[in-house]
mmCIF file of C-alpha atoms in Angstrom:
data_model
loop_
_atom_site.group_PDB
_atom_site.id
_atom_site.type_symbol
_atom_site.label_atom_id
_atom_site.label_comp_id
_atom_site.label_asym_id
_atom_site.label_seq_id
_atom_site.Cartn_x
_atom_site.Cartn_y
_atom_site.Cartn_z
ATOM 1 C CA MET A 1 -3.689 5.431 -81.499
ATOM 2 C CA LYS A 2 -5.965 6.425 -84.378
ATOM 3 C CA GLN A 3 -3.340 5.501 -86.970
ATOM 4 C CA ALA A 4 -2.606 2.196 -85.227
ATOM 5 C CA ILE A 5 -6.301 1.298 -85.381
ATOM 6 C CA LYS A 6 -6.464 2.243 -89.057
ATOM 7 C CA SER A 7 -3.434 0.084 -89.797
ATOM 8 C CA VAL A 8 -4.954 -2.961 -88.089
ATOM 9 C CA LEU A 9 -8.327 -2.558 -89.791
ATOM 10 C CA ALA A 10 -6.677 -2.053 -93.195
ATOM 11 C CA LEU A 11 -4.540 -5.208 -93.128
ATOM 12 C CA PRO A 12 -5.268 -7.313 -96.249
ATOM 13 C CA HIS A 13 -4.865 -10.554 -94.259
ATOM 14 C CA LEU A 14 -4.055 -11.666 -90.723
ATOM 15 C CA GLN A 15 -1.584 -14.478 -91.308
ATOM 16 C CA PRO A 16 1.626 -14.001 -89.286
ATOM 17 C CA CYS A 17 4.134 -11.866 -91.186
ATOM 18 C CA PRO A 18 6.232 -8.765 -90.405
ATOM 19 C CA GLU A 19 3.483 -6.358 -91.529
ATOM 20 C CA VAL A 20 0.784 -8.003 -89.399
ATOM 21 C CA ASN A 21 3.063 -8.436 -86.403
ATOM 22 C CA CYS A 22 4.153 -4.787 -86.547
ATOM 23 C CA ALA A 23 0.585 -3.482 -86.825
ATOM 24 C CA PHE A 24 -0.663 -5.398 -83.806
ATOM 25 C CA SER A 25 2.473 -4.801 -81.730
ATOM 26 C CA THR A 26 2.082 -1.062 -82.289
ATOM 27 C CA LEU A 27 -1.595 -1.179 -81.341
ATOM 28 C CA VAL A 28 -0.940 -3.163 -78.159
ATOM 29 C CA SER A 29 1.873 -0.834 -77.100
ATOM 30 C CA GLN A 30 -0.327 2.218 -77.536
ATOM 31 C CA VAL A 31 -3.226 0.557 -75.718
ATOM 32 C CA VAL A 32 -0.997 -0.226 -72.727
ATOM 33 C CA ALA A 33 0.249 3.368 -72.671
ATOM 34 C CA SER A 34 -3.307 4.746 -72.747
ATOM 35 C CA GLY A 35 -4.302 3.516 -69.291
ATOM 36 C CA ASP A 36 -7.969 3.837 -68.359
ATOM 37 C CA GLU A 37 -9.111 5.887 -71.340
ATOM 38 C CA LEU A 38 -11.125 4.293 -74.161
ATOM 39 C CA PRO A 39 -11.997 7.225 -76.460
ATOM 40 C CA TRP A 40 -13.671 5.147 -79.182
ATOM 41 C CA ASP A 41 -17.301 4.371 -79.889
ATOM 42 C CA ALA A 42 -18.783 0.865 -79.861
ATOM 43 C CA PRO A 43 -18.588 0.137 -83.624
ATOM 44 C CA VAL A 44 -14.844 0.868 -83.702
ATOM 45 C CA VAL A 45 -14.223 -1.167 -80.550
ATOM 46 C CA CYS A 46 -16.167 -4.142 -81.913
ATOM 47 C CA ALA A 47 -14.360 -3.987 -85.255
ATOM 48 C CA VAL A 48 -10.931 -3.930 -83.607
ATOM 49 C CA GLN A 49 -11.869 -6.712 -81.190
ATOM 50 C CA ARG A 50 -12.936 -8.921 -84.102
ATOM 51 C CA ARG A 51 -9.644 -8.279 -85.904
ATOM 52 C CA CYS A 52 -7.664 -8.985 -82.757
ATOM 53 C CA ALA A 53 -9.512 -12.250 -82.156
ATOM 54 C CA ALA A 54 -8.979 -13.406 -85.737
ATOM 55 C CA ALA A 55 -5.307 -12.435 -85.672
ATOM 56 C CA GLU A 56 -4.762 -14.189 -82.349
ATOM 57 C CA SER A 57 -6.312 -17.362 -83.745
ATOM 58 C CA ALA A 58 -4.153 -17.237 -86.872
ATOM 59 C CA LEU A 59 -1.008 -16.624 -84.822
ATOM 60 C CA GLU A 60 -1.739 -19.488 -82.429
ATOM 61 C CA LEU A 61 -2.578 -21.925 -85.233
ATOM 62 C CA HIS A 62 0.702 -21.051 -86.958
ATOM 63 C CA TRP A 63 2.842 -21.475 -83.859
ATOM 64 C CA SER A 64 1.083 -24.579 -82.619
ATOM 65 C CA ALA A 65 1.765 -26.263 -85.949
ATOM 66 C CA GLN A 66 5.434 -25.230 -85.735
ATOM 67 C CA VAL A 67 5.804 -26.643 -82.228
ATOM 68 C CA ALA A 68 4.166 -29.945 -83.184
ATOM 69 C CA VAL A 69 6.760 -30.716 -85.883
ATOM 70 C CA ALA A 70 9.826 -29.099 -84.318
ATOM 71 C CA ALA A 71 12.953 -31.082 -83.506
ATOM 72 C CA ASP A 72 12.918 -29.351 -80.115
ATOM 73 C CA PRO A 73 9.242 -28.601 -79.342
ATOM 74 C CA ARG A 74 9.904 -26.981 -75.966
ATOM 75 C CA ALA A 75 12.478 -24.559 -77.361
ATOM 76 C CA THR A 76 10.135 -23.662 -80.208
ATOM 77 C CA LEU A 77 7.265 -23.073 -77.786
ATOM 78 C CA ASP A 78 9.476 -20.863 -75.633
ATOM 79 C CA SER A 79 10.340 -18.771 -78.699
ATOM 80 C CA PHE A 80 6.694 -17.797 -79.229
ATOM 81 C CA PRO A 81 6.689 -13.963 -79.156
ATOM 82 C CA TYR A 82 4.231 -13.715 -76.256
ATOM 83 C CA ALA A 83 5.433 -16.736 -74.260
ATOM 84 C CA ASP A 84 6.736 -14.629 -71.365
ATOM 85 C CA ASN A 85 3.479 -12.684 -71.230
ATOM 86 C CA TYR A 86 1.443 -15.879 -70.897
ATOM 87 C CA GLN A 87 3.768 -17.233 -68.228
ATOM 88 C CA GLU A 88 3.546 -14.038 -66.206
ATOM 89 C CA LEU A 89 -0.243 -13.946 -66.467
ATOM 90 C CA ALA A 90 -0.396 -17.574 -65.337
ATOM 91 C CA ARG A 91 1.791 -16.776 -62.320
ATOM 92 C CA ARG A 92 -0.429 -13.862 -61.341
ATOM 93 C CA GLU A 93 -3.581 -15.931 -61.735
ATOM 94 C CA LEU A 94 -2.149 -18.701 -59.578
ATOM 95 C CA ALA A 95 -1.214 -16.103 -56.956
ATOM 96 C CA LEU A 96 -4.781 -14.781 -57.015
ATOM 97 C CA LEU A 97 -6.098 -18.316 -56.611
ATOM 98 C CA ALA A 98 -3.771 -18.889 -53.660
ATOM 99 C CA LYS A 99 -4.897 -15.617 -52.117
ATOM 100 C CA SER A 100 -8.488 -16.793 -52.502
ATOM 101 C CA GLY A 101 -7.675 -19.997 -50.631
ATOM 102 C CA LEU A 102 -6.949 -22.483 -53.431
ATOM 103 C CA GLN A 103 -3.410 -23.773 -53.965
ATOM 104 C CA LEU A 104 -3.172 -25.981 -57.046
ATOM 105 C CA CYS A 105 -0.908 -29.039 -56.970
ATOM 106 C CA ARG A 106 -0.356 -32.383 -58.699
ATOM 107 C CA VAL A 107 -3.672 -33.866 -57.538
ATOM 108 C CA SER A 108 -5.655 -30.818 -58.677
ATOM 109 C CA ARG A 109 -7.861 -30.867 -61.748
ATOM 110 C CA ALA A 110 -8.400 -27.828 -63.933
ATOM 111 C CA ALA A 111 -10.280 -27.034 -67.133
ATOM 112 C CA VAL A 112 -9.861 -24.190 -69.615
ATOM 113 C CA ILE A 113 -12.867 -23.073 -71.663
ATOM 114 C CA GLY A 114 -11.704 -21.589 -74.965
ATOM 115 C CA SER A 115 -8.219 -23.057 -74.636
ATOM 116 C CA GLY A 116 -7.351 -22.467 -78.289
ATOM 117 C CA PRO A 117 -4.803 -24.156 -80.570
ATOM 118 C CA LEU A 118 -1.823 -22.954 -78.513
ATOM 119 C CA PRO A 119 -2.972 -23.601 -74.912
ATOM 120 C CA LEU A 120 -0.293 -21.658 -73.074
ATOM 121 C CA THR A 121 -2.533 -20.883 -70.101
ATOM 122 C CA ALA A 122 -3.029 -24.586 -69.490
ATOM 123 C CA TRP A 123 0.625 -25.348 -70.237
ATOM 124 C CA TRP A 124 1.950 -22.931 -67.655
ATOM 125 C CA MET A 125 -0.665 -23.945 -65.115
ATOM 126 C CA HIS A 126 0.555 -27.521 -65.490
ATOM 127 C CA GLN A 127 4.234 -26.578 -65.486
ATOM 128 C CA LEU A 128 3.934 -24.410 -62.373
ATOM 129 C CA THR A 129 1.622 -26.650 -60.323
ATOM 130 C CA GLY A 130 1.491 -30.122 -61.846
ATOM 131 C CA ALA A 131 -2.306 -29.871 -62.115
ATOM 132 C CA HIS A 132 -4.031 -32.065 -64.692
ATOM 133 C CA VAL A 133 -5.726 -29.900 -67.309
ATOM 134 C CA THR A 134 -8.662 -30.480 -69.642
ATOM 135 C CA HIS A 135 -8.736 -28.296 -72.768
ATOM 136 C CA ILE A 136 -12.190 -27.335 -74.030
ATOM 137 C CA ASP A 137 -12.788 -25.508 -77.292
ATOM 138 C CA MET A 138 -15.617 -25.330 -79.811
ATOM 139 C CA SER A 139 -13.166 -25.255 -82.729
ATOM 140 C CA ALA A 140 -12.167 -28.636 -84.127
ATOM 141 C CA ALA A 141 -9.001 -27.082 -85.568
ATOM 142 C CA ALA A 142 -8.053 -25.695 -82.150
ATOM 143 C CA ILE A 143 -8.528 -29.056 -80.436
ATOM 144 C CA ASP A 144 -6.624 -30.886 -83.179
ATOM 145 C CA HIS A 145 -3.685 -28.481 -82.978
ATOM 146 C CA ALA A 146 -3.653 -28.511 -79.176
ATOM 147 C CA THR A 147 -3.670 -32.320 -79.137
ATOM 148 C CA ARG A 148 -0.744 -32.523 -81.561
ATOM 149 C CA LEU A 149 1.163 -29.931 -79.546
ATOM 150 C CA ALA A 150 0.596 -31.862 -76.309
ATOM 151 C CA GLN A 151 1.837 -35.060 -77.933
ATOM 152 C CA ALA A 152 4.985 -33.307 -79.140
ATOM 153 C CA LEU A 153 5.641 -32.001 -75.624
ATOM 154 C CA ASN A 154 4.878 -35.381 -73.984
ATOM 155 C CA TRP A 155 2.223 -33.552 -71.990
ATOM 156 C CA PHE A 156 -0.550 -35.761 -70.660
ATOM 157 C CA CYS A 157 -3.816 -33.824 -70.721
ATOM 158 C CA ASP A 158 -7.379 -34.144 -71.958
ATOM 159 C CA ALA A 159 -9.083 -32.346 -74.823
ATOM 160 C CA VAL A 160 -12.807 -31.899 -75.380
ATOM 161 C CA LEU A 161 -14.433 -30.509 -78.516
ATOM 162 C CA ALA A 162 -17.406 -28.588 -77.138
ATOM 163 C CA ASP A 163 -19.029 -25.210 -76.676
ATOM 164 C CA GLY A 164 -18.470 -23.967 -73.140
ATOM 165 C CA ARG A 165 -22.210 -23.487 -72.827
ATOM 166 C CA ASP A 166 -22.800 -27.186 -73.523
ATOM 167 C CA SER A 167 -19.588 -29.009 -72.630
ATOM 168 C CA GLY A 168 -21.117 -31.864 -70.636
ATOM 169 C CA LEU A 169 -18.384 -31.754 -67.995
ATOM 170 C CA PRO A 170 -18.886 -34.239 -65.144
ATOM 171 C CA ALA A 171 -20.253 -32.775 -61.915
ATOM 172 C CA ASP A 172 -18.039 -32.001 -58.916
ATOM 173 C CA THR A 173 -14.823 -32.722 -60.828
ATOM 174 C CA PHE A 174 -12.656 -29.620 -61.151
ATOM 175 C CA ASP A 175 -10.890 -27.495 -58.558
ATOM 176 C CA VAL A 176 -10.755 -24.582 -60.980
ATOM 177 C CA ILE A 177 -12.234 -23.740 -64.358
ATOM 178 C CA TYR A 178 -10.799 -20.938 -66.470
ATOM 179 C CA VAL A 179 -12.905 -19.047 -69.017
ATOM 180 C CA ALA A 180 -10.697 -17.431 -71.668
ATOM 181 C CA GLY A 181 -11.087 -13.793 -72.612
ATOM 182 C CA LEU A 182 -12.517 -14.704 -76.021
ATOM 183 C CA ALA A 183 -14.903 -17.384 -74.708
ATOM 184 C CA GLY A 184 -18.209 -15.539 -74.771
ATOM 185 C CA GLN A 185 -18.289 -12.155 -76.464
ATOM 186 C CA THR A 186 -21.043 -10.633 -74.322
ATOM 187 C CA LEU A 187 -21.993 -10.657 -70.659
ATOM 188 C CA ALA A 188 -24.973 -12.869 -71.488
ATOM 189 C CA GLU A 189 -22.717 -15.413 -73.209
ATOM 190 C CA LYS A 190 -20.246 -15.332 -70.304
ATOM 191 C CA GLN A 191 -23.118 -15.956 -67.897
ATOM 192 C CA GLU A 192 -24.330 -18.904 -69.994
ATOM 193 C CA ILE A 193 -20.864 -20.452 -69.781
ATOM 194 C CA VAL A 194 -20.687 -19.862 -66.023
ATOM 195 C CA ASP A 195 -24.112 -21.417 -65.491
ATOM 196 C CA ALA A 196 -23.161 -24.425 -67.621
ATOM 197 C CA VAL A 197 -19.797 -25.193 -66.008
ATOM 198 C CA ARG A 198 -20.548 -24.270 -62.392
ATOM 199 C CA PRO A 199 -21.862 -27.777 -61.534
ATOM 200 C CA ALA A 200 -18.542 -29.239 -62.741
ATOM 201 C CA LEU A 201 -16.681 -27.401 -59.970
ATOM 202 C CA ARG A 202 -15.985 -29.178 -56.729
ATOM 203 C CA ARG A 203 -17.582 -27.686 -53.645
ATOM 204 C CA ASN A 204 -16.109 -24.203 -53.171
ATOM 205 C CA GLY A 205 -14.128 -24.651 -56.378
ATOM 206 C CA ARG A 206 -12.873 -21.574 -58.188
ATOM 207 C CA LEU A 207 -13.868 -19.992 -61.466
ATOM 208 C CA VAL A 208 -11.369 -17.699 -63.228
ATOM 209 C CA LEU A 209 -12.703 -15.304 -65.851
ATOM 210 C CA ARG A 210 -10.572 -13.014 -67.978
ATOM 211 C CA SER A 211 -11.773 -9.595 -69.023
ATOM 212 C CA ALA A 212 -10.267 -6.216 -69.918
ATOM 213 C CA HIS A 213 -10.233 -2.737 -68.431
ATOM 214 C CA GLY A 214 -9.852 0.780 -69.801
ATOM 215 C CA ALA A 215 -8.140 1.081 -73.171
ATOM 216 C CA ARG A 216 -7.484 -2.680 -73.115
ATOM 217 C CA GLU A 217 -11.169 -3.134 -73.898
ATOM 218 C CA LEU A 218 -10.154 -2.279 -77.446
ATOM 219 C CA LEU A 219 -8.432 -5.684 -77.578
ATOM 220 C CA TYR A 220 -10.758 -7.956 -75.582
ATOM 221 C CA PRO A 221 -14.443 -7.941 -74.605
ATOM 222 C CA ALA A 222 -15.033 -6.518 -71.131
ATOM 223 C CA PHE A 223 -17.657 -6.985 -68.449
ATOM 224 C CA ALA A 224 -18.133 -5.889 -64.852
ATOM 225 C CA ALA A 225 -16.886 -8.471 -62.361
ATOM 226 C CA GLU A 226 -19.934 -8.114 -60.127
ATOM 227 C CA ALA A 227 -22.328 -8.652 -63.043
ATOM 228 C CA ILE A 228 -21.741 -12.424 -63.055
ATOM 229 C CA THR A 229 -24.314 -14.245 -60.921
ATOM 230 C CA GLY A 230 -24.424 -17.670 -59.287
ATOM 231 C CA VAL A 231 -20.865 -17.351 -57.979
ATOM 232 C CA ARG A 232 -19.175 -15.192 -55.361
ATOM 233 C CA LEU A 233 -16.454 -12.725 -56.400
ATOM 234 C CA LEU A 234 -13.269 -13.239 -54.380
ATOM 235 C CA GLN A 235 -10.517 -11.442 -56.308
ATOM 236 C CA GLU A 236 -10.430 -8.714 -58.963
ATOM 237 C CA TYR A 237 -7.186 -7.737 -60.691
ATOM 238 C CA HIS A 238 -6.421 -5.145 -63.385
ATOM 239 C CA PRO A 239 -2.820 -5.067 -64.688
ATOM 240 C CA THR A 240 -1.032 -1.818 -65.461
ATOM 241 C CA ASP A 241 1.929 -3.214 -67.415
ATOM 242 C CA GLU A 242 2.330 -5.309 -70.574
ATOM 243 C CA VAL A 243 -0.033 -8.001 -69.301
ATOM 244 C CA ILE A 244 -3.355 -7.263 -70.995
ATOM 245 C CA ASN A 245 -6.124 -9.256 -69.345
ATOM 246 C CA SER A 246 -7.964 -8.394 -66.176
ATOM 247 C CA VAL A 247 -8.635 -11.414 -63.960
ATOM 248 C CA PHE A 248 -11.673 -12.172 -61.806
ATOM 249 C CA VAL A 249 -11.687 -15.103 -59.374
ATOM 250 C CA TYR A 250 -15.027 -16.459 -58.193
ATOM 251 C CA GLU A 251 -16.081 -19.164 -55.775
ATOM 252 C CA ARG A 252 -18.781 -21.706 -56.404
ATOM 253 C CA SER A 253 -21.626 -20.649 -54.142
ATOM 254 C CA ASP A 254 -22.055 -23.776 -52.025
ATOM 255 C CA GLU A 255 -21.939 -24.258 -48.293
ATOM 256 C CA ASP A 256 -20.106 -27.594 -48.343
ATOM 257 C CA ASN A 257 -16.336 -27.584 -48.522
ATOM 258 C CA GLY A 258 -14.822 -30.098 -50.931
ATOM 259 C CA ALA A 259 -12.183 -28.281 -52.959
ATOM 260 C CA VAL A 260 -8.789 -29.935 -53.099
ATOM 261 C CA LEU A 261 -6.403 -27.690 -51.175
ATOM 262 C CA CYS A 262 -2.729 -28.641 -51.120
#
């Protein structure tokens, strides 16, 4: 993996092209094969995480723009290199939610903090359940691209330009709120987001946080599931295949029951 890391850190730019795609594909493959071992010190991990985040943003901006102007937007979206990975992760997250007692449906409301310019998590959540989704991102470019993509797909959804720590979401509104893996780089930042959005959950609503485990921490920031306070941990999942993100499902810590269960 040492050479794969060197290749990623040495890339002259991160715009999608064969060289960039090959470097990151090689790194991801070797990370998946490495299991629970993370034999790198903090400076290397942080440097690789920053490169991965920047490359992911560039890739999503590129593909979102392509989808928005395509003659067949859905076919173009489905041709995104990691489309199947996102769909599979969405299915697993929905299964974890169902196991926790929340079954999303057409009357459900969901929000995604850090939805990005290519909001595939929200897209597949909507496609698989019919839930109405609100995209939230602190990047104006991400919100603009996501809005154009939604229009091209005839997908009715909401978009909010805001930091997850200060999004101003209405209280007692959402059945589930997702916090993306790149929303909040540290445990303290994750906790700030949780504290800010928790009131927007309906009673006993669910909070889904993505993390990473083992060698996958080279790609995404990680935190211990039990370290998040103010919510109750219900489900913890760590994939062992090509799906990268760990998933933690929490419950809003209220006594009253008001979540929409279908």
